[in-house]
Coordinates of C-alpha atoms in Angstrom, one line a residue:
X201 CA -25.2 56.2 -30.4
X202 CA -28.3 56.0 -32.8
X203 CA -31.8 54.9 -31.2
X204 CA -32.2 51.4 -31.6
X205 CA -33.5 50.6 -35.0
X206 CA -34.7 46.9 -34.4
X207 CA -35.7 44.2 -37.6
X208 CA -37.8 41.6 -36.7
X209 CA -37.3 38.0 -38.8
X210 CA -39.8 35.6 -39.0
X211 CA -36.4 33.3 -38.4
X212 CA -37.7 29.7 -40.0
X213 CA -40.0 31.2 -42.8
X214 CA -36.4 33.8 -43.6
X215 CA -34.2 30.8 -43.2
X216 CA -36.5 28.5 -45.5
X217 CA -36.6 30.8 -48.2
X218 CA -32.9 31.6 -48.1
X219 CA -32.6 27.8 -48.7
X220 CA -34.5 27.8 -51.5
X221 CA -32.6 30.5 -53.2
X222 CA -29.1 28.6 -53.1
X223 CA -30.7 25.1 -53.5
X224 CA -28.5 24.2 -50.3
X225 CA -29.6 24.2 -46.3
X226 CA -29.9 27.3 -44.4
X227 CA -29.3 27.8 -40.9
X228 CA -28.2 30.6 -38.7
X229 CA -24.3 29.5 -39.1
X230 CA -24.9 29.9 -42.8
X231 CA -26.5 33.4 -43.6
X232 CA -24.6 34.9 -46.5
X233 CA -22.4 38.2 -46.2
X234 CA -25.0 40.0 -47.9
X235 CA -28.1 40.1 -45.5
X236 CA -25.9 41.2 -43.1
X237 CA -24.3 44.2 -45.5
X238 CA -27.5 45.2 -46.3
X239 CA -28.9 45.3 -42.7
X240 CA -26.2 47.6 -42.1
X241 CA -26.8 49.5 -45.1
X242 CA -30.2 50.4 -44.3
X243 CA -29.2 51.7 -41.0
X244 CA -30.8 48.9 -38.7
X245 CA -29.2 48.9 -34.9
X246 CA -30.8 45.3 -33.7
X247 CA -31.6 42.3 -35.7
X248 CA -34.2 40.4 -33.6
X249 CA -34.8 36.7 -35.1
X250 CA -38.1 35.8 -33.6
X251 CA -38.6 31.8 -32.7
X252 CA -34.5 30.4 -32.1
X253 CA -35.8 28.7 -28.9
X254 CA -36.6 24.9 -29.4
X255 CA -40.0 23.6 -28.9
X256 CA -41.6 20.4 -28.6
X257 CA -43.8 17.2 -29.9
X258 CA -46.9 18.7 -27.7
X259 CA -46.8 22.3 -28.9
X260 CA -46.7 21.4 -32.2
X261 CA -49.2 18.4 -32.0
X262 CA -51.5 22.0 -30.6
X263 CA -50.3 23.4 -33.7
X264 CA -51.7 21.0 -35.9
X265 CA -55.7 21.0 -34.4
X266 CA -58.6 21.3 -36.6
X267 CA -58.2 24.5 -35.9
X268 CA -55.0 25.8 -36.7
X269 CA -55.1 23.9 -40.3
X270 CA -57.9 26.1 -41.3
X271 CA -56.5 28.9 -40.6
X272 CA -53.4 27.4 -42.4
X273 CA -55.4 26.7 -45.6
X274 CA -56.7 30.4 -45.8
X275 CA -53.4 31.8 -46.0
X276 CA -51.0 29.1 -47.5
X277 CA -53.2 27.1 -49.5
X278 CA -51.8 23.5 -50.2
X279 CA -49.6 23.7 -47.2
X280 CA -48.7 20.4 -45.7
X281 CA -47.5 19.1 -42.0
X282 CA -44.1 19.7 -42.9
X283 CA -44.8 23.6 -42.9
X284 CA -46.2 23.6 -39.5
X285 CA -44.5 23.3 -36.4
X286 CA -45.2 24.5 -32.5
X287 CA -45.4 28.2 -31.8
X288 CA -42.1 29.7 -31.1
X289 CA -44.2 31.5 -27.8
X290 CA -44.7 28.0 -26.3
X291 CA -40.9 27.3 -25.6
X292 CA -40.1 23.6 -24.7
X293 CA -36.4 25.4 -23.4
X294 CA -34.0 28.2 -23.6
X295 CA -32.1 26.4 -26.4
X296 CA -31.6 27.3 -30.1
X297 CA -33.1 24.5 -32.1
X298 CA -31.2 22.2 -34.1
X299 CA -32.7 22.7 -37.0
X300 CA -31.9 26.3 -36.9
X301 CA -27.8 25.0 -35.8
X302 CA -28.0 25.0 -32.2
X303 CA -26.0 27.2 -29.8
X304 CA -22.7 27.2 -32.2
X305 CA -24.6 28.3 -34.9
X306 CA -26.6 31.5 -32.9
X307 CA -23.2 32.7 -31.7
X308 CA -21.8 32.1 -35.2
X309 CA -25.0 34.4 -36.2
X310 CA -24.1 36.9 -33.6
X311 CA -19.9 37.3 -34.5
X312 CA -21.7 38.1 -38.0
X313 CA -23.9 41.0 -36.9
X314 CA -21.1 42.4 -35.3
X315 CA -18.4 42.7 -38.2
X316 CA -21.5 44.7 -39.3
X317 CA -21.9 46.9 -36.0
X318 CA -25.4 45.2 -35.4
X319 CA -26.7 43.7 -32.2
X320 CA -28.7 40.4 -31.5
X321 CA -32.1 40.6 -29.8
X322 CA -33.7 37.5 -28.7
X323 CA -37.0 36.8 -27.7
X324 CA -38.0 36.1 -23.5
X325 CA -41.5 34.4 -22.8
X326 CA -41.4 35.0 -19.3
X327 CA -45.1 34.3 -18.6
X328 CA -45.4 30.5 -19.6
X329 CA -43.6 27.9 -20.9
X330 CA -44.1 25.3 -23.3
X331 CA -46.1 22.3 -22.6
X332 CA -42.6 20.3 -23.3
X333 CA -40.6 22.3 -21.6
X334 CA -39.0 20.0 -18.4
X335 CA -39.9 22.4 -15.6
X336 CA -43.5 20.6 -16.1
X337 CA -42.0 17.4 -14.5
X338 CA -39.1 18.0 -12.6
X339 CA -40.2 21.6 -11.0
X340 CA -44.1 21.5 -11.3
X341 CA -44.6 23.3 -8.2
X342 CA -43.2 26.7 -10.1
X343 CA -46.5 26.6 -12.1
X344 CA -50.2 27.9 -11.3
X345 CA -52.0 24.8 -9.9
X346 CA -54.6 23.0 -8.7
X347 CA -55.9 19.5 -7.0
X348 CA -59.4 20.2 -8.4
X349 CA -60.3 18.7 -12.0
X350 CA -59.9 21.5 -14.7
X351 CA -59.3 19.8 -17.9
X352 CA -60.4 23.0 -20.2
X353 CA -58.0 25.3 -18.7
X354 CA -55.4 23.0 -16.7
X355 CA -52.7 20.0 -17.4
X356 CA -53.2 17.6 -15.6
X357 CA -49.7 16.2 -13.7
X358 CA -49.5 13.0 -12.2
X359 CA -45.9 13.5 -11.2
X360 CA -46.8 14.6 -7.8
X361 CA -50.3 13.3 -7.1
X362 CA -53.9 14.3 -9.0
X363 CA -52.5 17.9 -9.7
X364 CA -53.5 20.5 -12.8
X365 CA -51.3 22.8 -13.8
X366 CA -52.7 26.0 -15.7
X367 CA -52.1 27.3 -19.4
X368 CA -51.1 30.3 -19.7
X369 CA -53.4 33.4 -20.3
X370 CA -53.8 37.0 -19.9
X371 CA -57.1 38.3 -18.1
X372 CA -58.8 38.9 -20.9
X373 CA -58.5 35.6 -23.6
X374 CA -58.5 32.2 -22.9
X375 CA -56.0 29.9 -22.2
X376 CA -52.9 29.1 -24.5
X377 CA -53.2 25.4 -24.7
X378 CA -50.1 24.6 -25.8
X379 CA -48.0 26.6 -22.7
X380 CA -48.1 26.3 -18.4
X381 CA -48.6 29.0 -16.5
X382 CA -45.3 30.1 -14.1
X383 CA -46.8 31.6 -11.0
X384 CA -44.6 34.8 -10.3
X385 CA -46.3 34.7 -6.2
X386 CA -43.9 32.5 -5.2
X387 CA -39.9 33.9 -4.8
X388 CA -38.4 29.9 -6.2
X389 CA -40.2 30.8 -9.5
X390 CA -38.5 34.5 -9.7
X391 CA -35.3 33.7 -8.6
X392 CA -35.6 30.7 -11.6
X393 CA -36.5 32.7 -14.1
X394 CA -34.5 35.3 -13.3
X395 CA -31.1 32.6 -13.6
X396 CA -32.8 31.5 -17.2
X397 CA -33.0 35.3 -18.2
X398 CA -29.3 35.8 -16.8
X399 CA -28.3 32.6 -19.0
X400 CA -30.3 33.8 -22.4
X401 CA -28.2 37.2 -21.7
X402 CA -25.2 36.0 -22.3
X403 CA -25.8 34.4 -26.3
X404 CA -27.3 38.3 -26.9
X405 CA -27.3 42.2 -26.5
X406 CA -31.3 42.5 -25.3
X407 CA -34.2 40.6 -25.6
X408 CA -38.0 41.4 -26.1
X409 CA -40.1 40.2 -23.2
X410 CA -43.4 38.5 -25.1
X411 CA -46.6 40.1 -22.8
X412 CA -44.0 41.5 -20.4
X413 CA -47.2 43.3 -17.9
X414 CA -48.3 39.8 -17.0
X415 CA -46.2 39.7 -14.6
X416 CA -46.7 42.7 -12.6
X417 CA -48.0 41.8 -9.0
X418 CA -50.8 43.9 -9.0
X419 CA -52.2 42.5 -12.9
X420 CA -50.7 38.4 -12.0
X421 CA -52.9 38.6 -8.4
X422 CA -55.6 40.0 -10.1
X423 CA -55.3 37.0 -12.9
X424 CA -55.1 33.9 -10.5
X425 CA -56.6 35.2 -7.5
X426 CA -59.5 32.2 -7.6
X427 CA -56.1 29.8 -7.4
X428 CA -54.0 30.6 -3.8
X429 CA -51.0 29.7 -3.6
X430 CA -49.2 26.5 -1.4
X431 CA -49.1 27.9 2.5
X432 CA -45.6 26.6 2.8
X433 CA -44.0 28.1 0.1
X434 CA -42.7 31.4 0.0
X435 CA -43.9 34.0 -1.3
X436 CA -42.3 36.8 -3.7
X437 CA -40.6 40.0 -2.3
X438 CA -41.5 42.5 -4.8
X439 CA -41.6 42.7 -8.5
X440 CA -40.0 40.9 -10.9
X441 CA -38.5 42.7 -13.7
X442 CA -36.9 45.1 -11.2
X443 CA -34.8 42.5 -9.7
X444 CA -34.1 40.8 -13.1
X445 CA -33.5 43.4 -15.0
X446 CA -31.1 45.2 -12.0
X447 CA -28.9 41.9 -12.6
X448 CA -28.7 41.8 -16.1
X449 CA -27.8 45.1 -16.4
X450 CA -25.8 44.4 -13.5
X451 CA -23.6 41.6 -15.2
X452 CA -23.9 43.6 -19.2
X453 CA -24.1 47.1 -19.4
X454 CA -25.7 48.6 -21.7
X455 CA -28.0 45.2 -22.9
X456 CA -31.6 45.8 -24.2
X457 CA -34.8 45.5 -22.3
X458 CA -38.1 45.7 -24.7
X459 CA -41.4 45.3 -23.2
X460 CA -44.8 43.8 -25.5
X461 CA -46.9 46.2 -23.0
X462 CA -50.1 47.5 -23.3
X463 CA -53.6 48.3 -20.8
X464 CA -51.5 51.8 -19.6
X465 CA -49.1 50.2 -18.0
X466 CA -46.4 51.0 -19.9
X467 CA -44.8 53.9 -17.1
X468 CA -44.8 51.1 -15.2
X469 CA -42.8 48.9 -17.0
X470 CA -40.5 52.0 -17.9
X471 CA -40.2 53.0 -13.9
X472 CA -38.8 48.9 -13.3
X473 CA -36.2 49.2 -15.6
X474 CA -37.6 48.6 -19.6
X475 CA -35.6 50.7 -21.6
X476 CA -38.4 50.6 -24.3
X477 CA -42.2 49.6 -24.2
X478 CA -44.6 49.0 -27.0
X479 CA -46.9 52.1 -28.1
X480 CA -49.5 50.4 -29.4
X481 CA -52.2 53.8 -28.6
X482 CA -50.1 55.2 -31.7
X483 CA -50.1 51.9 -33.7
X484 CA -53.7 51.8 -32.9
X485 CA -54.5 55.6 -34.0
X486 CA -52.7 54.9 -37.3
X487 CA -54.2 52.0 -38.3
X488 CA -57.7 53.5 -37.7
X489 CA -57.0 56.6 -40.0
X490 CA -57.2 59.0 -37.4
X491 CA -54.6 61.3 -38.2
X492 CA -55.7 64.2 -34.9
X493 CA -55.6 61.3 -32.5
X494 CA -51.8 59.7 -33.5
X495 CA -50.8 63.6 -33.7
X496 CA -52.2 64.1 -29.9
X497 CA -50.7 61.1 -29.0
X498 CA -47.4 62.4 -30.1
X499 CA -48.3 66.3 -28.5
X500 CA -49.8 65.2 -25.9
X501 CA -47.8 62.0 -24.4
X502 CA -44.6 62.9 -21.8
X503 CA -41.5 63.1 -23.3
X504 CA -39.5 60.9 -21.1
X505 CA -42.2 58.2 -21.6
X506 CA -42.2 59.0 -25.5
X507 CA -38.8 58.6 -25.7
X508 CA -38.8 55.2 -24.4
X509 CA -41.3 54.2 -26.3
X510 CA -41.1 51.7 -29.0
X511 CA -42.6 52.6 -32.2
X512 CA -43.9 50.0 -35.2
X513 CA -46.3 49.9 -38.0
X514 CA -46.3 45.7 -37.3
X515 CA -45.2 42.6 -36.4
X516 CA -46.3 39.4 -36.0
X517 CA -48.8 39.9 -33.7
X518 CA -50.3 43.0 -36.3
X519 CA -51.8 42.3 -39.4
X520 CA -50.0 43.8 -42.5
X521 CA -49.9 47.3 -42.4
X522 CA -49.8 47.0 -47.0
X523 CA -53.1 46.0 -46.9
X524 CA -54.4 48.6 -43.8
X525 CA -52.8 52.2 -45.4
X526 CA -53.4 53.6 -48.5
X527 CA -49.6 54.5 -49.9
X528 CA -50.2 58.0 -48.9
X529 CA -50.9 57.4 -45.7
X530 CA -48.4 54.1 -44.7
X531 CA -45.5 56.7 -46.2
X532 CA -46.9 59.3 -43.9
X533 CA -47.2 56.6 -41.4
X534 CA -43.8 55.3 -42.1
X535 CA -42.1 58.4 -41.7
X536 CA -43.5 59.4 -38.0
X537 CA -42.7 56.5 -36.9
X538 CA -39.0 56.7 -38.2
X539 CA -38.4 60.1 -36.6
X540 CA -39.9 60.0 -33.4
X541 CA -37.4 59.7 -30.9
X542 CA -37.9 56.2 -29.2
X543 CA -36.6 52.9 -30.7
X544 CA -38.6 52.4 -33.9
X545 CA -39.1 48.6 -35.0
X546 CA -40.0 47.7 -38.4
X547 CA -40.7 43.6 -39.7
X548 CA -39.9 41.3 -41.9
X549 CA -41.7 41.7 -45.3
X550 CA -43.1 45.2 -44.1
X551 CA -40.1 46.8 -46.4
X552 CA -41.6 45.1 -49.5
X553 CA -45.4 45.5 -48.9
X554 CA -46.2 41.5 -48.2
X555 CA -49.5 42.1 -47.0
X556 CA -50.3 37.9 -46.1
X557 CA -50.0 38.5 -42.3
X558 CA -48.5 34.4 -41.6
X559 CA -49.1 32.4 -38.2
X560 CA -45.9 32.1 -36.1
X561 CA -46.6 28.0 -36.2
X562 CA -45.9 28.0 -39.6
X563 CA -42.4 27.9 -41.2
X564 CA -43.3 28.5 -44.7
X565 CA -45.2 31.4 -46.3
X566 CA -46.6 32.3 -49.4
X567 CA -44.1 33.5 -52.2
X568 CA -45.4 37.5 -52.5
X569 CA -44.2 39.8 -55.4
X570 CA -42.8 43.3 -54.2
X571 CA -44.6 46.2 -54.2
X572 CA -41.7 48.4 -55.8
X573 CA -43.4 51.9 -54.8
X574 CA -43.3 50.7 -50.8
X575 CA -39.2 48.9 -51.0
X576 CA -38.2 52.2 -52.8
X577 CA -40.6 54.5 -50.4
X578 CA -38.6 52.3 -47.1
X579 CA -35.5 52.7 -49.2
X580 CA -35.5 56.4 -49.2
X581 CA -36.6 57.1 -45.9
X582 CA -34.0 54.6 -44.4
X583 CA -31.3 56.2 -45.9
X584 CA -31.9 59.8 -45.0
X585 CA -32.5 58.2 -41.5
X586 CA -29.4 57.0 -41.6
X587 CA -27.5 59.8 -43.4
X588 CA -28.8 62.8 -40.9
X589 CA -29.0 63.5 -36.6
X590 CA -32.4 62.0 -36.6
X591 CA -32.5 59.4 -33.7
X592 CA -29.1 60.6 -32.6
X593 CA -28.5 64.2 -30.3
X594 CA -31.8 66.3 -28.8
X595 CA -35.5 65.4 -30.3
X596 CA -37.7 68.3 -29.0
X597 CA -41.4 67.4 -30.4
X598 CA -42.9 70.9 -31.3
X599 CA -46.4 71.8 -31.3
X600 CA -47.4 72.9 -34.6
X601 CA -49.2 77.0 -34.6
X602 CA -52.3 78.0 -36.5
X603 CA -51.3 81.2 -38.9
X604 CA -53.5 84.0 -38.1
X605 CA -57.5 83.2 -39.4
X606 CA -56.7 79.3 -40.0
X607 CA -57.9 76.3 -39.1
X608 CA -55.7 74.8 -36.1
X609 CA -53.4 71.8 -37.8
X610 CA -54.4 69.2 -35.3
X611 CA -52.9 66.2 -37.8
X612 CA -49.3 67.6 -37.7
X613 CA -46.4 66.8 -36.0
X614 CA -43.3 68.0 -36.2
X615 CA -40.3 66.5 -34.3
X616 CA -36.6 68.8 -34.3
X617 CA -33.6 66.8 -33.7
X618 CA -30.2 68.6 -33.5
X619 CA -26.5 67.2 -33.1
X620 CA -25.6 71.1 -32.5
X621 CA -26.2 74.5 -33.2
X622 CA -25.2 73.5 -36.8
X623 CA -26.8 70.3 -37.1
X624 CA -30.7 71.2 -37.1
X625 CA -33.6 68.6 -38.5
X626 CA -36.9 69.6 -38.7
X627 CA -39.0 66.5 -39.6
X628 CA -42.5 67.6 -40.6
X629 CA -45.7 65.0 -41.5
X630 CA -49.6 65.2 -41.6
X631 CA -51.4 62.9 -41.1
X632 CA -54.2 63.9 -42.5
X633 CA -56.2 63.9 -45.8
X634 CA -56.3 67.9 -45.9
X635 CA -54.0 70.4 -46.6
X636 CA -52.8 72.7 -44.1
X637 CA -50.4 75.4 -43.5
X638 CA -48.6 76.2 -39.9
X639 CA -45.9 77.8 -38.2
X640 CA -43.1 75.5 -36.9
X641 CA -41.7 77.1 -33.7
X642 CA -38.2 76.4 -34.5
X643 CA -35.7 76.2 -31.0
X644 CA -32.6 77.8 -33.0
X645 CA -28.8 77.8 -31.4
X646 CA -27.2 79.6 -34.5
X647 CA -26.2 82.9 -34.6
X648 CA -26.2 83.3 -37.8
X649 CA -28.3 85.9 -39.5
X650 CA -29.8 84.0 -42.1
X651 CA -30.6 80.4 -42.7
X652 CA -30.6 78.2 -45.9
X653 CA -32.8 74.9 -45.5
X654 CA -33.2 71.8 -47.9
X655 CA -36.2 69.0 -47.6
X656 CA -34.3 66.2 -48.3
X657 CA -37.2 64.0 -49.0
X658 CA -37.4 66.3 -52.4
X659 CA -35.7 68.7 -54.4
X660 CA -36.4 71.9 -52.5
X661 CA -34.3 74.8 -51.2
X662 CA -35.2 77.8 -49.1
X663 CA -33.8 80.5 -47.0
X664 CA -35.1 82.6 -44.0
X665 CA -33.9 85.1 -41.6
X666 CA -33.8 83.7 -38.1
X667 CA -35.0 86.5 -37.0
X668 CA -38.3 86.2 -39.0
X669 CA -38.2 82.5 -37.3
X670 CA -37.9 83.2 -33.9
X671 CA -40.7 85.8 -34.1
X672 CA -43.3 83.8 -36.1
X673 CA -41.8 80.6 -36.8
X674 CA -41.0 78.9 -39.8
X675 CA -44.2 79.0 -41.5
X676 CA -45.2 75.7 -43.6
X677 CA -47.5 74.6 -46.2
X678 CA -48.7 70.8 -46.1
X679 CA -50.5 69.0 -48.5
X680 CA -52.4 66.1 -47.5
X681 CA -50.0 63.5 -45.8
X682 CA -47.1 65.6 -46.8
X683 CA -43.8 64.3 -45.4
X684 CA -40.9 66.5 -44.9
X685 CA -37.4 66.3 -43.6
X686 CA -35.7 70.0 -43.9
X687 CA -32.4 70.2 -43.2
X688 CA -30.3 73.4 -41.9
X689 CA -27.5 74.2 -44.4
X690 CA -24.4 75.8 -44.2

């Protein structure tokens, strides 16, 4: 099997503008043939529609503060209420929302993906819920909480005396307004989240758990340590996500777990049982134009933990990554990020250079033209993704040599994936804005004598001995953020 290839959708926006096209409602039930063809087409593994899960009237009364409409204005001028609803990340329940079609229509989604061979992914907020959701009357005493006033940080619950419950935060921001904070210290609010995980496993094939380090004892302790927990209530056993994600797995083999991770703690995550976690030191390396540091990232990081990484140039947390890159370096970019073994996740608009990076609260976006130089640049690199071993057999990342009297090429990477002896890739990029040469230490399980390659991201054909490889390498020249993709031919 492929390494998951995952497409996030900005669901309402996608499923808005898919109306618009056919003058007729849209919903998930409804999604014509072709989207789902051309997913395939481009070689995508996972189709993740972010925001299915119903909110509420509170979130999205939150959504629509002073605030939020000025940040509204800036990117959709003349927007009105009826773009705007409540974040999809303050969840008022694990069910699809009606205006999306419900339950029916997800699984009607799903039973479409797979006639294509694709697999759902469905986002899991298991830090906070919504200020809607029904937990906050009927279960209050899963949340963080308080009898003291705290009406800047807290919700204040009557249900069960002169209680505040808190938003939810990380340690370092303040306080989502418009969510309640679960307090992962006490075992009733594992083993109920763990059921609600168990239930949202069963409409998907893997989910991707929104700020999934939260809720690691050591970080969640360190986070509400001024608020102690009830006396009589019991307290957890161990971590979460090894329990939840041992029953999951447990009850469907071979489902998804993709953590939002970041602060280091992404081994972690990866030693309780995520199959994946974010890379945003990469991301961030990119994005500041520093080719050396995302090449020692790649060099330097374990493999085991680079292989379970998950790779992206955005999403909807990131701004646009059209409007960070020059074109030389977001194909560059691009192309690391597609051959590095790991899942690799790309998002919606990303393949057509939309650079109008839109709030998740709103459900309409601006109409953008295409860039055609990025579709076709996606296009191309897609395909030969698709078409050759890379993300499927052996990756071995190979650290690039200096030829005798030269500069070292500390923006290079180079990544080998093979099926079998006769199905070598060498995927070659730099990431820098100089022009290099090195020697590509080649791992090579042929016998044969000598060995024709073609880069098939151009129209180039070569031949070397093997042994001339395995005593100096194959020797490379790289102009500045050269991609390359050379394949061994028979």
């Amino acid at each position: 099997m492929p390494q998951p290839l995952v497409y996030e959708i900005n669901t309402r926006c996608w499923l808005r503008e898919l109306a618009a096209r056919s003058g007729r409602p849209a919903m998930l039930a409804t999604v014509p043939e072709p989207e789902f063809a051309r997913w395939q087409r481009l070689g995508f593994t996972h189709i993740w529609p972010m925001g299915v899960w119903r909110n509420g009237p509170r979130a999205r009364a939150q959504a629509l503060s002073e605030h939020q409409r000025r940040h509204y204005s800036e990117v959709l001028p003349g927007w009105t209420e009826a773009d705007a609803d409540g974040s999809p990340y303050a969840i008022g329940d694990y069910e699809v929302s009606n205006a999306l079609g419900g339950e029916t229509g997800l699984q009607e989604f799903r039973q479409a993906l797979r006639g294509e061979g694709l697999k759902l992914v469905l986002d899991f907020v298991p830090n906070h819920f919504g200020v809607d959701h029904p937990w906050v009357g009927e279960r209050s005493d899963l949340f963080v909480q308080t009898a003291a006033a705290r009406p800047e940080t807290f919700l204040q619950d009557t249900s069960r005396g002169p209680r505040w419950l808190a938003h939810g935060k990380d340690p370092y921001w303040p306080a989502w307004t418009d969510t309640v904070q679960l307090d992962y210290r006490l075992q009733a609010t594992q083993d109920a989240m763990t059921q609600a995980l168990l239930r949202i496993a069963e409409q998907c094939d893997g989910v991707r758990c929104d700020m999934a380090m939260l809720l690691l004892t050591e970080v969640f302790a360190r986070t509400w340590q001024g608020f102690p927990v009830n006396p009589t209530s019991t307290a957890s056993s161990g971590e979460f996500w090894a329990t939840a994600i041992q029953k999951v797995k447990k009850a469907h083999p071979g489902f998804l777990f993709l953590a939002e991770a970041y602060w280091g703690l992404e081994p972690q995550l990866q030693a309780l049982g995520f199959d994946y976690t974010y890379d945003k030191n990469l991301y961030d390396s990119l994005v500041r134009h520093d080719g050396v540091a995302a090449a020692q990232r790649v060099l330097t990081q374990p493999a085991p933990e680079l292989a379970r990484s998950a790779h992206f140039l955005e999403n909807h947390d990131e701004p646009r990554i059209a409007g960070l890159l020059s074109p030389e370096e977001h194909r560059a970019a691009a192309f690391l990020m597609l051959v590095l073994p790991g899942l690799r996740l790309l998002h919606d608009g990303q393949l057509t250079g939309a650079g109008v990076r839109v709030p998740v609260q709103l459900t309409r976006r601006p109409a953008e033209s295409e860039r055609p130089q990025i579709r076709e640049m996606y296009e191309q690199l897609l395909a030969v993704d698709a078409e050759t071993s890379v993300g499927r057999g052996t990756a071995r990342v190979l650290r690039p040599k200096a030829l005798s009297g030269e500069r070292p090429p500390d923006a290079v990477v180079l990544i080998q994936w093979q099926n079998d002896a006769r199905m070598l890739r060498l995927a070659a990029v730099n990431l820098g804005p100089q022009a290099c040469r090195c020697s590509a230490p080649l791992v090579l399980e042929t016998a044969r004598a000598n060995l024709s390659f073609a880069d098939r991201l151009a129209e180039h054909r070569f031949s070397r001995s093997s042994q001339e490889i395995r005593e100096q390498g194959l020797v490379l020249e790289l102009a500045p953020y050269a991609t390359h993709l050379f394949e061994l031919t028979d």
